[in-house]
Tab-separated table of C-alpha atoms in Angstrom:
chain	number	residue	atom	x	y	z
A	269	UNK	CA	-37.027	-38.449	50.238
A	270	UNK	CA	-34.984	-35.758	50.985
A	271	UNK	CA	-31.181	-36.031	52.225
A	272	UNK	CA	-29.004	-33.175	53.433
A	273	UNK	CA	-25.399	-33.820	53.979
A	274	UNK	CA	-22.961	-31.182	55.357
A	275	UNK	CA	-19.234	-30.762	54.841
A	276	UNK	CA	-16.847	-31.167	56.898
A	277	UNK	CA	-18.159	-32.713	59.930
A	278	UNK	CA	-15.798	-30.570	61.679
A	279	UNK	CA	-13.361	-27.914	61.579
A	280	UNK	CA	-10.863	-26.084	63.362
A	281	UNK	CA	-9.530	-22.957	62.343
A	282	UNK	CA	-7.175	-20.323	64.080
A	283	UNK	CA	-8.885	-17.076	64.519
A	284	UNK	CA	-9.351	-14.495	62.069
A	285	UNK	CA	-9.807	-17.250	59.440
A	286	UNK	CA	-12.775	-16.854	56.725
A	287	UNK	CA	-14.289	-19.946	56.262
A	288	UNK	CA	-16.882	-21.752	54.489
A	289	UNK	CA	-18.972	-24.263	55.303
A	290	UNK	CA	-20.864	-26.824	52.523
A	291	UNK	CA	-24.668	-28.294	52.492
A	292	UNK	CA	-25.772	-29.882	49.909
A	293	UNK	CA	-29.320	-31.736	49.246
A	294	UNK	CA	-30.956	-34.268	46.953
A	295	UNK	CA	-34.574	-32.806	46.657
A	296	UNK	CA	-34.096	-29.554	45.053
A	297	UNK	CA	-37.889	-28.406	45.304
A	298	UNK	CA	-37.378	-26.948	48.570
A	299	UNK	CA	-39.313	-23.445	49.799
A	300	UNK	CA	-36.209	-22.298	51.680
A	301	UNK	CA	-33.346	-23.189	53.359
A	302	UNK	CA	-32.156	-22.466	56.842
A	303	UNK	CA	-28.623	-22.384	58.485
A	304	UNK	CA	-29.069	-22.785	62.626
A	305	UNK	CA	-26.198	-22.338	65.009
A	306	UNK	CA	-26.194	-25.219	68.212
A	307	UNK	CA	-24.114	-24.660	71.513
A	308	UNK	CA	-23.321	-27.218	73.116
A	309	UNK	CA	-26.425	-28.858	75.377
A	310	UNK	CA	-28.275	-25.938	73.920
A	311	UNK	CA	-31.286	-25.300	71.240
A	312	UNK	CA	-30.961	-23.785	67.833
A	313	UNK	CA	-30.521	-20.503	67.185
A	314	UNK	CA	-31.650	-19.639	63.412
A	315	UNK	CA	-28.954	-17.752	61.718
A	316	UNK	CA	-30.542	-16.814	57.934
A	317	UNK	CA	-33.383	-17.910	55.763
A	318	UNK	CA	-32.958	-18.192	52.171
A	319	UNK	CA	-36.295	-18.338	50.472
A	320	UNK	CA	-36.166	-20.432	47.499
A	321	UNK	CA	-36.402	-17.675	44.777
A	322	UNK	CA	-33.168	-15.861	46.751
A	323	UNK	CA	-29.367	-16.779	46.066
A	324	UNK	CA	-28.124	-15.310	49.107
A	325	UNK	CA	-28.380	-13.393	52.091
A	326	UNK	CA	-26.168	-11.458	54.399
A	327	UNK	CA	-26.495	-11.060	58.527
A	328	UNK	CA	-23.345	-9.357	59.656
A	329	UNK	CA	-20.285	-11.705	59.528
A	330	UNK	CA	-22.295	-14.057	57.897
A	331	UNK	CA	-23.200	-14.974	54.464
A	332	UNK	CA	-25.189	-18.286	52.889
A	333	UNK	CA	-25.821	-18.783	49.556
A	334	UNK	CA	-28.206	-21.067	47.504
A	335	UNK	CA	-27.978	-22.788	44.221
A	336	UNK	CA	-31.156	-25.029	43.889
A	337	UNK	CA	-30.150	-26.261	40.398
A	338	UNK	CA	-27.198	-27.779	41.984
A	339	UNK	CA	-27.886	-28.755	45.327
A	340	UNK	CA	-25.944	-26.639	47.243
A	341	UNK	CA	-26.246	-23.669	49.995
A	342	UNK	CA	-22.595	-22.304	51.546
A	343	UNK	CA	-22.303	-20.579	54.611
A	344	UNK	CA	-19.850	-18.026	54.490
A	345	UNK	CA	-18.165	-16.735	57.623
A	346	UNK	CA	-15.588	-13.465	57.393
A	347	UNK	CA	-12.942	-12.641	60.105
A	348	UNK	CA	-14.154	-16.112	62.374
A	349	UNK	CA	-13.752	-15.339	66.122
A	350	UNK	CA	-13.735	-17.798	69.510
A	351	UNK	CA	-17.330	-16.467	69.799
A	352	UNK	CA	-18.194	-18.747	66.839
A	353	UNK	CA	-17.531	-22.047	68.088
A	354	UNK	CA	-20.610	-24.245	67.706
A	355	UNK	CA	-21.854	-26.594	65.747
A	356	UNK	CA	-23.821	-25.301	62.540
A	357	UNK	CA	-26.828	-26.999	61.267
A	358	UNK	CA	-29.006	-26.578	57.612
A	359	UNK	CA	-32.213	-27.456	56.926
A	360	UNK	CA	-34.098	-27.284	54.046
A	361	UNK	CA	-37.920	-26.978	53.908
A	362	UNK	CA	-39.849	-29.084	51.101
A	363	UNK	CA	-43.079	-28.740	50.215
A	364	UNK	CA	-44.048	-32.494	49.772
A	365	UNK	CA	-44.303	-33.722	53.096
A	366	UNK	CA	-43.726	-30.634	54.121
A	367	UNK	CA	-40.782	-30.508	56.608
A	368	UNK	CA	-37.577	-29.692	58.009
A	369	UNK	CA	-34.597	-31.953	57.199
A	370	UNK	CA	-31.547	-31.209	59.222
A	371	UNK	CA	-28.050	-31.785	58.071
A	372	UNK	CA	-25.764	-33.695	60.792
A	373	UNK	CA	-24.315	-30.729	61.109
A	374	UNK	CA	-20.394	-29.489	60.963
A	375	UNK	CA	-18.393	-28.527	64.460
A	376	UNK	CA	-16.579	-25.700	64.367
A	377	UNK	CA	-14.104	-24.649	66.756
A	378	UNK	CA	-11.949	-21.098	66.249
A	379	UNK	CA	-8.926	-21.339	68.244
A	380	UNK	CA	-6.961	-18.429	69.537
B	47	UNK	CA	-39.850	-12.049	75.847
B	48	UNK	CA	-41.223	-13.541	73.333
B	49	UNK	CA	-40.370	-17.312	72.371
B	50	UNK	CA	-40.345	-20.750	73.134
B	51	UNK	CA	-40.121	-22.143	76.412
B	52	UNK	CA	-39.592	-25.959	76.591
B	53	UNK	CA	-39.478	-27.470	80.401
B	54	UNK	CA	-38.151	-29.282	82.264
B	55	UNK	CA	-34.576	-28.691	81.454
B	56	UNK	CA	-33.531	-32.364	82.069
B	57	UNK	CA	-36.060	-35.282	82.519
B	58	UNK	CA	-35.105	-38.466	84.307
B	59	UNK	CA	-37.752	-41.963	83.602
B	60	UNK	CA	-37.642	-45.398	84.600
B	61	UNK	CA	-38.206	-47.913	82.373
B	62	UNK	CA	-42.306	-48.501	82.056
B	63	UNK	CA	-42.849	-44.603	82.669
B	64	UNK	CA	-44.621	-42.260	80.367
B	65	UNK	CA	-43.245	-38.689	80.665
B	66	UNK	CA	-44.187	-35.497	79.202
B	67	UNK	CA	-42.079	-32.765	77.800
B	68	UNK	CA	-43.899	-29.351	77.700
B	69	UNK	CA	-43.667	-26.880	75.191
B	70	UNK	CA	-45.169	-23.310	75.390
B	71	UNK	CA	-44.608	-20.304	72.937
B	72	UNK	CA	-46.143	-17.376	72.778
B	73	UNK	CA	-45.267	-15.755	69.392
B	74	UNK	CA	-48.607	-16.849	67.849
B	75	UNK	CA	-47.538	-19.193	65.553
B	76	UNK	CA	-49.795	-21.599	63.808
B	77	UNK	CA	-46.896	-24.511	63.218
B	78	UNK	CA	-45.337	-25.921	65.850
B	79	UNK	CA	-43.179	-29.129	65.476
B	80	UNK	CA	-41.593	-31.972	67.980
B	81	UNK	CA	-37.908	-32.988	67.040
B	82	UNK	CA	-35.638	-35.843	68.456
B	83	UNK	CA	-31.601	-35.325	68.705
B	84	UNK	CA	-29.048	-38.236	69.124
B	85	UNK	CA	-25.598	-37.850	68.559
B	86	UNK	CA	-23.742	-37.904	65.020
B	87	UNK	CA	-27.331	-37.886	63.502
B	88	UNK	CA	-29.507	-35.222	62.330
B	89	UNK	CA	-32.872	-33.903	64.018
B	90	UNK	CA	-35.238	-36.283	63.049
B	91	UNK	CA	-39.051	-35.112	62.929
B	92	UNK	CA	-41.417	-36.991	65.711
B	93	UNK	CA	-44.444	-34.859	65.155
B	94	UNK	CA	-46.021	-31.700	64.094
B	95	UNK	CA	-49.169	-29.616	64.286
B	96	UNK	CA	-50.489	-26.958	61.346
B	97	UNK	CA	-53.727	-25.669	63.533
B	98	UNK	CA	-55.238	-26.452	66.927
B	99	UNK	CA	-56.524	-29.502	67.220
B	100	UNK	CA	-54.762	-30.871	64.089
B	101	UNK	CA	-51.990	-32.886	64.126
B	102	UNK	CA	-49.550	-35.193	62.067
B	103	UNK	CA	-46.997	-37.982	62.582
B	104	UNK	CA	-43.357	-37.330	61.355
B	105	UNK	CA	-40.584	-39.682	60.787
B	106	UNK	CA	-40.205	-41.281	64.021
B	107	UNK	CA	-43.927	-40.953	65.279
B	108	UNK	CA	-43.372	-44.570	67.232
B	109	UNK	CA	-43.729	-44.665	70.465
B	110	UNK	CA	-45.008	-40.747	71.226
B	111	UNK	CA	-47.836	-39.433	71.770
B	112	UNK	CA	-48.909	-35.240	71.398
B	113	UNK	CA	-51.764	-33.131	71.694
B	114	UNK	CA	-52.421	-29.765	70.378
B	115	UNK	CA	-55.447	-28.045	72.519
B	116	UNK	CA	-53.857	-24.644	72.285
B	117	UNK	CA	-52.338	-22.781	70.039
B	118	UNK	CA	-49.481	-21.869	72.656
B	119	UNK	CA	-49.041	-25.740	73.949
B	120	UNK	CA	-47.840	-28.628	71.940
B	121	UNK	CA	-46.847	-31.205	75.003
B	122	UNK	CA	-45.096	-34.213	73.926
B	123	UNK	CA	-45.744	-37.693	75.787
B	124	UNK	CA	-43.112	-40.447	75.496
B	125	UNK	CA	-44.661	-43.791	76.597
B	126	UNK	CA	-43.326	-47.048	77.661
B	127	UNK	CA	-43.315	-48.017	73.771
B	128	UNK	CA	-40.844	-46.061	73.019
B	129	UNK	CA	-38.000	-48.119	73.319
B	130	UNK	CA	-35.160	-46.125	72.830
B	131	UNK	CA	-36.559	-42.552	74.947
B	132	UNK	CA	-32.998	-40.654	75.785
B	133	UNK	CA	-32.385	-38.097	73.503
B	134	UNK	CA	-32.282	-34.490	73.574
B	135	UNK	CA	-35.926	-33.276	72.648
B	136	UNK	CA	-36.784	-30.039	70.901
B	137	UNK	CA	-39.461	-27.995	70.351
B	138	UNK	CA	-39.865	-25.581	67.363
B	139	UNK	CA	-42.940	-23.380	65.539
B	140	UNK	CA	-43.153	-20.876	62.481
B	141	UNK	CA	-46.107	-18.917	60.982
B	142	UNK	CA	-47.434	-21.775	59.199
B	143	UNK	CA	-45.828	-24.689	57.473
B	144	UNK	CA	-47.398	-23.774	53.921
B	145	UNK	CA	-45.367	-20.111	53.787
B	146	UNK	CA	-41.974	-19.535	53.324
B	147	UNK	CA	-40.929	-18.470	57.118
B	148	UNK	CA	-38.745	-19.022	60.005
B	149	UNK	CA	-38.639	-21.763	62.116
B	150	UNK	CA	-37.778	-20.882	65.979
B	151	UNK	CA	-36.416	-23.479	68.538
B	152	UNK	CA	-36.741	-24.072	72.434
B	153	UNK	CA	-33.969	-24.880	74.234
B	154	UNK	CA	-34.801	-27.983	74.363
B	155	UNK	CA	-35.166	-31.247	77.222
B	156	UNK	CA	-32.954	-33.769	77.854
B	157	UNK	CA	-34.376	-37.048	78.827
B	158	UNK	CA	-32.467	-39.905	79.933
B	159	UNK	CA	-33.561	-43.253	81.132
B	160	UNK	CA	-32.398	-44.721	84.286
């Protein structure tokens, strides 16, 4: 059965800060894995895809990375603002059983 | 717009009520999935559907109840099994669950016994 744990649980950083934030799983057959970004009472707003075959991928500020062999994706955020207070939530995608398991997620809060 | 539109917003039952949470998108995907959230814990799968009229029980199946007549509809009932209802419910879809997409969220519905 899949686990995916994610490290820290929370976070506070003063602004301008790069930061990076850990997910790790047990099940490393997985066809992708997703970081999500939750506001508070919100829904999820998907952030970047990594297929399995990738090792990372950019969106602006933002860059995750993937290491199947070890378990492992980062999340990589340059020059952190206020803006990016949330909480941040992975998932990976395996093919037996064939579903999403979310991380517990870590809190992050950029303080001016 | 295109998305996924989850209503209501926040859902109020007594205790013997079944209640349904609606979920609508209209990005034509084939997948579309039913997930509970509790605090400190993860998003734990309740169910999800690959095709119309096709469905499957996730982790935490207990207690719910879906249907899938549509592709854009994917309602979920919580019935007076369910022991433990309020949560914060969300809705999600993709392509299809086989290929190596995206998987868009609602905003989700908060439910809350009283």
């Amino acid at each position: 059965k899949q686990e995916v744990t994610q490290i820290p649980a929370a976070l506070s950083v003063p602004e301008g800060e790069n930061l990076v934030l850990n997910c790790s799983f047990t099940d490393s057959a997985i066809y992708n894995l997703q970081w999500f970004r939750q506001d508070p009472g919100k829904g999820l707003t998907s952030l970047l895809l990594i297929q399995s075959s990738q090792r990372e991928q950019t969106s602006g500020r933002l860059n995750a990375s993937l290491d199947k062999s070890s378990g492992r994706s980062t999340l990589y955020i340059a020059a952190s603002q206020p803006g990016d207070s949330a909480t941040y939530l992975c998932a990976a995608f395996t093919g037996g059983g064939n579903k999403l398991t979310f991380g517990t997620g870590t809190q992050l809060k950029v303080e001016l | 717009d295109g998305g996924i539109t989850q209503s209501p917003k926040y859902l109020f039952r007594k205790e013997g009520q079944n209640v349904t949470l609606s979920c609508e998108q209209n990005l034509n995907h084939d997948a579309m999935y039913w997930y509970r959230q509790d605090p400190g814990q993860g998003l734990r799968l309740i169910y999800y559907s690959q095709i119309v009229n096709d469905f499957q029980k996730g982790d935490i199946a207990e207690g719910y109840s879906v249907s899938r007549e549509k592709k854009e509809s994917f309602p979920l009932t919580v019935t007076s099994a369910q022991k433990n209802p309020t949560a914060f419910y969300l809705c999600a879809s993709s392509i299809a669950r086989e290929r190596n997409t995206e998987a868009f969220f609602g905003q989700g519905t908060r439910l809350t016994v009283v």
